[in-house]
Amino acid sequence: ASGLNAAAKVAGKLYFGSATDNSELTDNAYVTILDNKNEFGQITPANSMKWDATEPERGTFTFNSGDQIANLAKSNGQLLRGHNCVWYNQLPSWVTSTSWSKSDLLSVVQTHCSTIVSHYKGQVWDVINEPFNDDGTYRTDVFYTVTGTDYISTALQAARTADPNAKLYINDYNIESTGAKATSMMNLVKSLKSAGVPLDGVGLQCHFIVGEVPTSLQSIMQQFTALGVEVAITELDIRMTLPETQALLTQQQKDYQSVVAACMAVEGCVGITVWDYTDKYSWVPSTFSGQGDACPWDSNLQKKPAYNGIMAAL
Ligand code: G3I
């Protein structure tokens, strides 16, 4: 098969996909590749379904930007991953600056999740994003501080009720290798499952560094699927310290291949999404100074060796 998504489907996965953002959609050359269903069978909006974008004032929902991405995916016949319902980041100030009672904040979470999940029906949702610190403790964001872990079950229940057909995920980073954070996520999955809270999957973001892809990725995914959830690689990119060299590009090719091979080896790993397909629009340089070139296409929209690494694994 030619193209990442076409190859992924032949290999038995549901999709190979990419994140995108509204500001990128005026770039025709970029959109032409994004629209190509042989390459991408799934789209994740990088920003436009987050809380600050979708409910900037309490009870006032704005779907224009999210709809733009959803409509692009729909017209291309691509799957859409809703991202996200509840996250500590990109929250409007009305959420973070009110001193909530527990019941009021749970009601706010319930309304937010049920409204956005019912607007984008029949999709996959990152209902909970990044609940843990790297040491495996819960982030002391407004949700955990006010409600403990109750916001998690409230959000998942609200999403299930709003759209019984949506796949509901918890998504996080640094859970791809053995350690406290992965263990905490496994414990959370177990406790939600045993309490009968709806949960279908765990998203492993996979924001990696060239030469440092965790060797335990496949085993970790197997440990999650053994708990009765599916997994997906949701935000893959593999950054390097600049400047780019041939050696780094070759290592990056191997790294992409080994990440995709890990998903291939795990039956319950349903698909892979890159956190944008091109270095032109990657989030990495603005967050990690001196690092970048993390994507499978370069900033001139040309395929890099990494592309061949992905193809080799598929
Ligand atoms: O929209 C404003 C624009 O009006 C303003 O002029 C400009 C100036 O800074 O900022 C724009 O907002 C930026 C937004 O992206 C849209 O481009 C924010 O500053 C910037 O912080 C925001 O970054 C996003 C980041 O999440 C925020 O944490 C990235 O695009 C997005 O790719 C990134 O995605 C996250 C996932 O949601 C969760 N996992 C990690 C991943 C990478 O950080």
CSV table of C-alpha atoms and ligand atoms in Angstrom, one decimal:
chain,number,residue,atom,x,y,z
A,1,ALA,CA,0.0,0.0,0.0
A,2,SER,CA,1.2,3.5,-0.6
A,3,GLY,CA,0.8,6.0,2.2
A,4,LEU,CA,0.9,5.6,6.0
A,5,ASN,CA,-2.8,5.2,6.6
A,6,ALA,CA,-3.3,2.8,3.7
A,7,ALA,CA,-0.4,0.7,5.0
A,8,ALA,CA,-1.6,0.8,8.6
A,9,LYS,CA,-5.1,-0.4,7.5
A,10,VAL,CA,-3.6,-3.3,5.4
A,11,ALA,CA,-1.7,-4.2,8.5
A,12,GLY,CA,-4.8,-4.4,10.6
A,13,LYS,CA,-4.8,-1.1,12.4
A,14,LEU,CA,-7.7,1.3,12.3
A,15,TYR,CA,-5.8,4.4,11.2
A,16,PHE,CA,-2.6,6.4,10.9
A,17,GLY,CA,-3.4,10.0,11.7
A,18,SER,CA,-2.1,13.5,12.3
A,19,ALA,CA,-2.9,16.4,14.6
A,20,THR,CA,-3.6,19.8,12.9
A,21,ASP,CA,-4.5,23.3,13.9
A,22,ASN,CA,-6.9,25.8,12.4
A,23,SER,CA,-4.2,28.4,11.6
A,24,GLU,CA,-2.5,25.8,9.3
A,25,LEU,CA,-5.5,25.3,7.1
A,26,THR,CA,-4.8,28.3,4.9
A,27,ASP,CA,-1.6,26.6,3.8
A,28,ASN,CA,-2.8,24.8,0.6
A,29,ALA,CA,0.3,22.7,0.1
A,30,TYR,CA,0.0,21.5,3.8
A,31,VAL,CA,-3.7,20.8,3.5
A,32,THR,CA,-3.2,18.8,0.3
A,33,ILE,CA,-1.1,16.3,2.2
A,34,LEU,CA,-3.3,16.4,5.2
A,35,ASP,CA,-6.4,15.7,3.1
A,36,ASN,CA,-4.7,12.6,1.5
A,37,LYS,CA,-6.5,9.7,3.1
A,38,ASN,CA,-3.8,7.3,1.9
A,39,GLU,CA,-1.5,9.1,4.3
A,40,PHE,CA,-3.9,10.1,7.1
A,41,GLY,CA,-7.1,8.4,8.1
A,42,GLN,CA,-7.6,10.3,11.3
A,43,ILE,CA,-7.3,13.9,12.5
A,44,THR,CA,-6.8,15.4,16.0
A,45,PRO,CA,-7.4,19.1,16.6
A,46,ALA,CA,-4.3,20.4,18.4
A,47,ASN,CA,-6.1,23.2,20.1
A,48,SER,CA,-9.6,24.0,18.9
A,49,MET,CA,-11.6,21.5,21.1
A,50,LYS,CA,-9.9,22.5,24.3
A,51,TRP,CA,-11.8,24.1,27.1
A,52,ASP,CA,-10.7,27.7,26.5
A,53,ALA,CA,-11.8,27.3,22.8
A,54,THR,CA,-15.1,25.5,23.4
A,55,GLU,CA,-16.5,27.1,26.6
A,56,PRO,CA,-14.8,30.5,27.1
A,57,GLU,CA,-17.6,31.7,29.4
A,58,ARG,CA,-19.6,29.4,31.6
A,59,GLY,CA,-22.4,27.9,29.6
A,60,THR,CA,-21.4,29.7,26.3
A,61,PHE,CA,-20.2,27.1,23.9
A,62,THR,CA,-18.2,28.0,20.7
A,63,PHE,CA,-17.7,25.3,18.2
A,64,ASN,CA,-16.6,27.2,15.1
A,65,SER,CA,-12.9,26.3,15.1
A,66,GLY,CA,-13.6,22.8,16.2
A,67,ASP,CA,-16.2,22.4,13.5
A,68,GLN,CA,-13.7,23.6,10.9
A,69,ILE,CA,-11.5,20.6,11.8
A,70,ALA,CA,-14.4,18.2,12.2
A,71,ASN,CA,-15.7,19.2,8.8
A,72,LEU,CA,-12.4,18.7,7.1
A,73,ALA,CA,-12.1,15.2,8.6
A,74,LYS,CA,-15.6,14.4,7.6
A,75,SER,CA,-15.3,15.6,4.0
A,76,ASN,CA,-12.1,13.5,3.7
A,77,GLY,CA,-13.7,10.4,5.3
A,78,GLN,CA,-11.2,10.6,8.2
A,79,LEU,CA,-11.8,9.7,11.8
A,80,LEU,CA,-11.8,12.5,14.4
A,81,ARG,CA,-10.2,12.4,17.8
A,82,GLY,CA,-11.8,14.8,20.2
A,83,HIS,CA,-9.1,16.5,22.3
A,84,ASN,CA,-9.9,17.1,25.1
A,85,CYS,CA,-12.7,17.4,27.7
A,86,VAL,CA,-10.7,17.9,30.9
A,87,TRP,CA,-7.1,19.2,31.2
A,88,TYR,CA,-5.3,21.4,33.6
A,89,ASN,CA,-4.0,23.6,30.7
A,90,GLN,CA,-5.7,26.0,28.3
A,91,LEU,CA,-8.5,26.5,30.8
A,92,PRO,CA,-10.5,29.8,30.7
A,93,SER,CA,-10.1,31.9,33.8
A,94,TRP,CA,-13.6,31.4,34.9
A,95,VAL,CA,-12.7,27.8,35.6
A,96,THR,CA,-9.4,28.5,37.4
A,97,SER,CA,-10.3,31.6,39.3
A,98,THR,CA,-13.6,30.7,40.9
A,99,SER,CA,-13.5,29.1,44.4
A,100,TRP,CA,-15.7,26.2,43.6
A,101,SER,CA,-17.6,23.9,45.9
A,102,LYS,CA,-17.1,20.3,45.0
A,103,SER,CA,-20.7,19.8,43.7
A,104,ASP,CA,-20.6,23.0,41.6
A,105,LEU,CA,-17.3,22.1,39.9
A,106,LEU,CA,-18.5,18.5,39.2
A,107,SER,CA,-21.6,20.0,37.6
A,108,VAL,CA,-19.3,22.3,35.5
A,109,VAL,CA,-17.3,19.3,34.4
A,110,GLN,CA,-20.4,17.3,33.7
A,111,THR,CA,-21.9,20.1,31.5
A,112,HIS,CA,-18.7,20.7,29.7
A,113,CYS,CA,-18.0,17.1,28.8
A,114,SER,CA,-21.6,16.2,27.9
A,115,THR,CA,-22.0,19.3,25.7
A,116,ILE,CA,-18.8,18.9,23.6
A,117,VAL,CA,-19.1,15.1,23.3
A,118,SER,CA,-22.7,15.3,22.2
A,119,HIS,CA,-21.7,18.0,19.6
A,120,TYR,CA,-19.1,15.8,18.1
A,121,LYS,CA,-20.9,12.4,18.2
A,122,GLY,CA,-19.6,9.1,17.2
A,123,GLN,CA,-15.9,9.9,17.8
A,124,VAL,CA,-13.0,9.0,20.0
A,125,TRP,CA,-12.4,11.4,22.9
A,126,ASP,CA,-9.5,12.2,25.2
A,127,VAL,CA,-11.9,12.7,28.1
A,128,ILE,CA,-9.2,13.1,30.6
A,129,ASN,CA,-5.8,14.6,29.6
A,130,GLU,CA,-2.6,14.4,31.6
A,131,PRO,CA,-4.0,13.8,35.1
A,132,PHE,CA,-0.6,12.8,36.6
A,133,ASN,CA,2.7,14.5,37.6
A,134,ASP,CA,5.8,12.7,36.4
A,135,ASP,CA,6.3,11.2,39.9
A,136,GLY,CA,2.9,9.5,39.6
A,137,THR,CA,1.0,11.8,42.0
A,138,TYR,CA,-2.1,13.5,40.8
A,139,ARG,CA,-1.6,17.0,39.5
A,140,THR,CA,-3.0,19.4,42.0
A,141,ASP,CA,-5.0,21.4,39.4
A,142,VAL,CA,-8.4,22.9,40.2
A,143,PHE,CA,-10.2,19.6,39.4
A,144,TYR,CA,-8.2,17.4,41.7
A,145,THR,CA,-7.9,20.0,44.4
A,146,VAL,CA,-11.6,20.5,44.6
A,147,THR,CA,-13.0,17.1,43.8
A,148,GLY,CA,-10.2,14.6,44.3
A,149,THR,CA,-10.5,12.0,41.6
A,150,ASP,CA,-14.2,12.3,41.4
A,151,TYR,CA,-13.9,14.7,38.4
A,152,ILE,CA,-12.5,11.7,36.4
A,153,SER,CA,-15.5,9.5,36.8
A,154,THR,CA,-17.9,12.4,36.4
A,155,ALA,CA,-16.3,13.3,33.1
A,156,LEU,CA,-16.2,9.8,31.8
A,157,GLN,CA,-19.9,9.1,32.9
A,158,ALA,CA,-21.0,12.4,31.3
A,159,ALA,CA,-19.2,11.5,28.0
A,160,ARG,CA,-20.7,8.0,27.9
A,161,THR,CA,-24.2,9.3,28.5
A,162,ALA,CA,-23.8,12.1,25.9
A,163,ASP,CA,-22.6,9.6,23.3
A,164,PRO,CA,-22.8,5.9,24.0
A,165,ASN,CA,-20.9,5.2,20.8
A,166,ALA,CA,-17.9,7.3,21.5
A,167,LYS,CA,-14.6,5.7,22.6
A,168,LEU,CA,-13.5,7.2,25.8
A,169,TYR,CA,-9.8,7.6,26.6
A,170,ILE,CA,-7.5,8.9,29.3
A,171,ASN,CA,-4.4,10.3,27.6
A,172,ASP,CA,-0.9,11.1,29.1
A,173,TYR,CA,2.8,11.4,28.4
A,174,ASN,CA,5.7,9.7,30.2
A,175,ILE,CA,3.6,6.6,30.7
A,176,GLU,CA,5.5,4.8,27.9
A,177,SER,CA,8.2,3.3,30.1
A,178,THR,CA,8.1,1.4,33.4
A,179,GLY,CA,7.9,3.7,36.4
A,180,ALA,CA,5.7,5.5,38.9
A,181,LYS,CA,3.7,7.4,36.3
A,182,ALA,CA,2.8,4.3,34.3
A,183,THR,CA,2.0,2.5,37.5
A,184,SER,CA,-0.3,5.2,38.6
A,185,MET,CA,-2.1,5.2,35.3
A,186,MET,CA,-2.5,1.4,35.5
A,187,ASN,CA,-3.9,1.7,39.0
A,188,LEU,CA,-6.3,4.4,37.9
A,189,VAL,CA,-7.5,2.1,35.0
A,190,LYS,CA,-8.0,-0.8,37.4
A,191,SER,CA,-10.0,1.3,39.9
A,192,LEU,CA,-12.2,2.9,37.3
A,193,LYS,CA,-12.9,-0.5,35.7
A,194,SER,CA,-13.7,-2.1,39.1
A,195,ALA,CA,-16.0,0.8,39.9
A,196,GLY,CA,-17.8,0.3,36.6
A,197,VAL,CA,-16.8,3.7,35.3
A,198,PRO,CA,-16.9,3.7,31.5
A,199,LEU,CA,-13.4,3.8,30.0
A,200,ASP,CA,-12.3,2.3,26.6
A,201,GLY,CA,-8.7,3.3,26.1
A,202,VAL,CA,-5.4,4.8,27.3
A,203,GLY,CA,-3.6,7.2,25.0
A,204,LEU,CA,0.2,7.1,25.1
A,205,GLN,CA,1.3,10.5,23.8
A,206,CYS,CA,4.8,9.4,22.8
A,207,HIS,CA,6.6,12.8,22.7
A,208,PHE,CA,10.1,11.2,22.4
A,209,ILE,CA,13.7,12.2,21.9
A,210,VAL,CA,15.9,10.8,19.2
A,211,GLY,CA,18.0,7.9,20.6
A,212,GLU,CA,15.8,7.7,23.7
A,213,VAL,CA,12.7,5.8,22.7
A,214,PRO,CA,11.7,3.7,25.7
A,215,THR,CA,12.5,0.0,25.2
A,216,SER,CA,9.6,-1.0,27.4
A,217,LEU,CA,6.9,0.6,25.1
A,218,GLN,CA,5.6,-2.6,23.8
A,219,SER,CA,5.5,-4.3,27.2
A,220,ILE,CA,3.8,-1.2,28.7
A,221,MET,CA,1.1,-1.3,26.0
A,222,GLN,CA,0.5,-5.0,26.7
A,223,GLN,CA,0.2,-4.3,30.4
A,224,PHE,CA,-2.5,-1.7,29.6
A,225,THR,CA,-4.4,-3.9,27.2
A,226,ALA,CA,-4.3,-6.7,29.8
A,227,LEU,CA,-6.4,-4.5,32.0
A,228,GLY,CA,-9.2,-4.5,29.5
A,229,VAL,CA,-8.6,-1.3,27.6
A,230,GLU,CA,-7.4,-0.5,24.1
A,231,VAL,CA,-4.4,1.7,23.6
A,232,ALA,CA,-3.4,4.2,20.9
A,233,ILE,CA,-0.3,6.2,20.2
A,234,THR,CA,-1.8,9.7,20.3
A,235,GLU,CA,0.8,12.4,19.9
A,236,LEU,CA,3.9,10.9,18.4
A,237,ASP,CA,6.9,13.0,17.6
A,238,ILE,CA,10.7,12.4,18.1
A,239,ARG,CA,12.7,15.5,18.6
A,240,MET,CA,16.4,16.1,18.3
A,241,THR,CA,18.8,18.8,19.4
A,242,LEU,CA,19.5,21.0,16.4
A,243,PRO,CA,21.2,21.3,14.1
A,244,GLU,CA,19.9,18.2,12.2
A,245,THR,CA,22.6,15.8,10.9
A,246,GLN,CA,22.5,12.8,8.7
A,247,ALA,CA,23.3,10.6,11.7
A,248,LEU,CA,20.4,12.1,13.7
A,249,LEU,CA,18.0,11.7,10.8
A,250,THR,CA,19.0,8.0,10.5
A,251,GLN,CA,18.6,7.5,14.2
A,252,GLN,CA,15.2,9.2,14.0
A,253,GLN,CA,14.2,6.8,11.2
A,254,LYS,CA,15.1,3.8,13.4
A,255,ASP,CA,13.2,5.4,16.4
A,256,TYR,CA,10.0,6.0,14.4
A,257,GLN,CA,10.3,2.4,13.1
A,258,SER,CA,10.6,0.9,16.6
A,259,VAL,CA,7.7,3.0,18.0
A,260,VAL,CA,5.4,1.9,15.2
A,261,ALA,CA,6.6,-1.7,15.4
A,262,ALA,CA,5.7,-1.7,19.1
A,263,CYS,CA,2.1,-0.8,18.2
A,264,MET,CA,2.1,-3.4,15.4
A,265,ALA,CA,3.1,-6.0,17.9
A,266,VAL,CA,0.2,-5.3,20.3
A,267,GLU,CA,-3.2,-6.3,19.1
A,268,GLY,CA,-5.0,-3.8,21.3
A,269,CYS,CA,-3.0,-0.9,19.9
A,270,VAL,CA,-5.6,0.5,17.5
A,271,GLY,CA,-3.7,3.3,15.7
A,272,ILE,CA,-1.0,5.9,15.6
A,273,THR,CA,-1.3,9.7,15.5
A,274,VAL,CA,1.7,12.1,14.9
A,275,TRP,CA,1.5,15.5,16.6
A,276,ASP,CA,1.4,17.2,13.3
A,277,TYR,CA,3.1,15.6,10.3
A,278,THR,CA,5.5,18.4,9.4
A,279,ASP,CA,8.3,20.3,11.2
A,280,LYS,CA,6.8,23.4,9.7
A,281,TYR,CA,4.0,23.4,12.4
A,282,SER,CA,5.5,21.3,15.2
A,283,TRP,CA,5.0,22.6,18.8
A,284,VAL,CA,8.5,21.4,19.8
A,285,PRO,CA,10.8,24.4,19.0
A,286,SER,CA,8.6,26.8,20.9
A,287,THR,CA,8.6,24.6,24.0
A,288,PHE,CA,12.1,23.1,23.9
A,289,SER,CA,14.6,25.7,22.9
A,290,GLY,CA,17.2,24.4,20.5
A,291,GLN,CA,15.3,21.2,19.7
A,292,GLY,CA,13.0,20.4,16.8
A,293,ASP,CA,12.8,18.5,13.5
A,294,ALA,CA,10.6,16.0,15.3
A,295,CYS,CA,8.1,15.1,12.5
A,296,PRO,CA,8.2,12.7,9.5
A,297,TRP,CA,7.9,15.5,7.0
A,298,ASP,CA,10.4,18.4,7.0
A,299,SER,CA,9.5,22.1,7.0
A,300,ASN,CA,9.4,22.1,3.2
A,301,LEU,CA,6.8,19.4,3.4
A,302,GLN,CA,9.2,16.8,2.0
A,303,LYS,CA,9.3,13.3,3.5
A,304,LYS,CA,12.2,12.6,5.8
A,305,PRO,CA,13.9,9.2,6.5
A,306,ALA,CA,11.5,8.9,9.4
A,307,TYR,CA,8.7,8.4,6.9
A,308,ASN,CA,10.5,5.3,5.6
A,309,GLY,CA,11.0,4.1,9.2
A,310,ILE,CA,7.2,4.2,9.8
A,311,MET,CA,6.5,2.5,6.5
A,312,ALA,CA,9.0,-0.3,7.2
A,313,ALA,CA,7.3,-1.0,10.5
A,314,LEU,CA,3.8,-1.1,8.9
B,1,G3I,O1,-4.2,31.4,19.7
B,1,G3I,C1,-3.2,32.2,20.3
B,1,G3I,C2,-3.0,33.4,19.5
B,1,G3I,O2,-4.1,34.2,19.5
B,1,G3I,C3,-1.8,34.2,20.1
B,1,G3I,O3,-1.5,35.2,19.2
B,1,G3I,C4,-0.5,33.3,20.1
B,1,G3I,C5,0.6,34.0,20.8
B,1,G3I,O4,1.3,33.2,21.8
B,1,G3I,O5,-0.9,32.2,21.0
B,1,G3I,C6,-1.9,31.4,20.4
B,1,G3I,O6,-2.2,30.3,21.3
B,1,G3I,C7,-1.2,29.3,21.3
B,1,G3I,C8,-1.9,28.0,20.9
B,1,G3I,O7,-1.0,26.9,21.0
B,1,G3I,C9,-2.5,28.1,19.4
B,1,G3I,O8,-1.4,28.2,18.5
B,1,G3I,C10,-0.6,29.2,22.7
B,1,G3I,O9,0.1,30.3,23.0
B,1,G3I,C11,0.2,27.9,22.8
B,1,G3I,O10,0.6,27.7,24.1
B,1,G3I,C12,-0.6,26.7,22.3
B,1,G3I,O11,0.3,25.6,22.4
B,1,G3I,C13,-0.4,24.3,22.3
B,1,G3I,C14,0.0,23.5,23.6
B,1,G3I,O12,-0.6,22.3,23.5
B,1,G3I,C15,-0.5,24.2,24.8
B,1,G3I,O13,-0.2,23.5,25.9
B,1,G3I,C16,0.1,23.6,21.1
B,1,G3I,O14,-0.3,24.3,19.9
B,1,G3I,C17,-0.4,22.2,21.1
B,1,G3I,O15,0.2,21.4,20.1
B,1,G3I,C18,-0.1,21.5,22.4
B,1,G3I,O16,-0.6,20.2,22.4
B,1,G3I,C19,-0.4,19.4,23.6
B,1,G3I,C20,-1.6,18.5,23.8
B,1,G3I,O17,-2.8,19.2,23.8
B,1,G3I,C21,-1.4,17.7,25.0
B,1,G3I,N1,-0.2,16.9,25.0
B,1,G3I,C22,1.0,17.8,24.8
B,1,G3I,C23,0.9,18.5,23.5
B,1,G3I,C24,2.1,19.3,23.2
B,1,G3I,O18,2.4,20.3,24.2
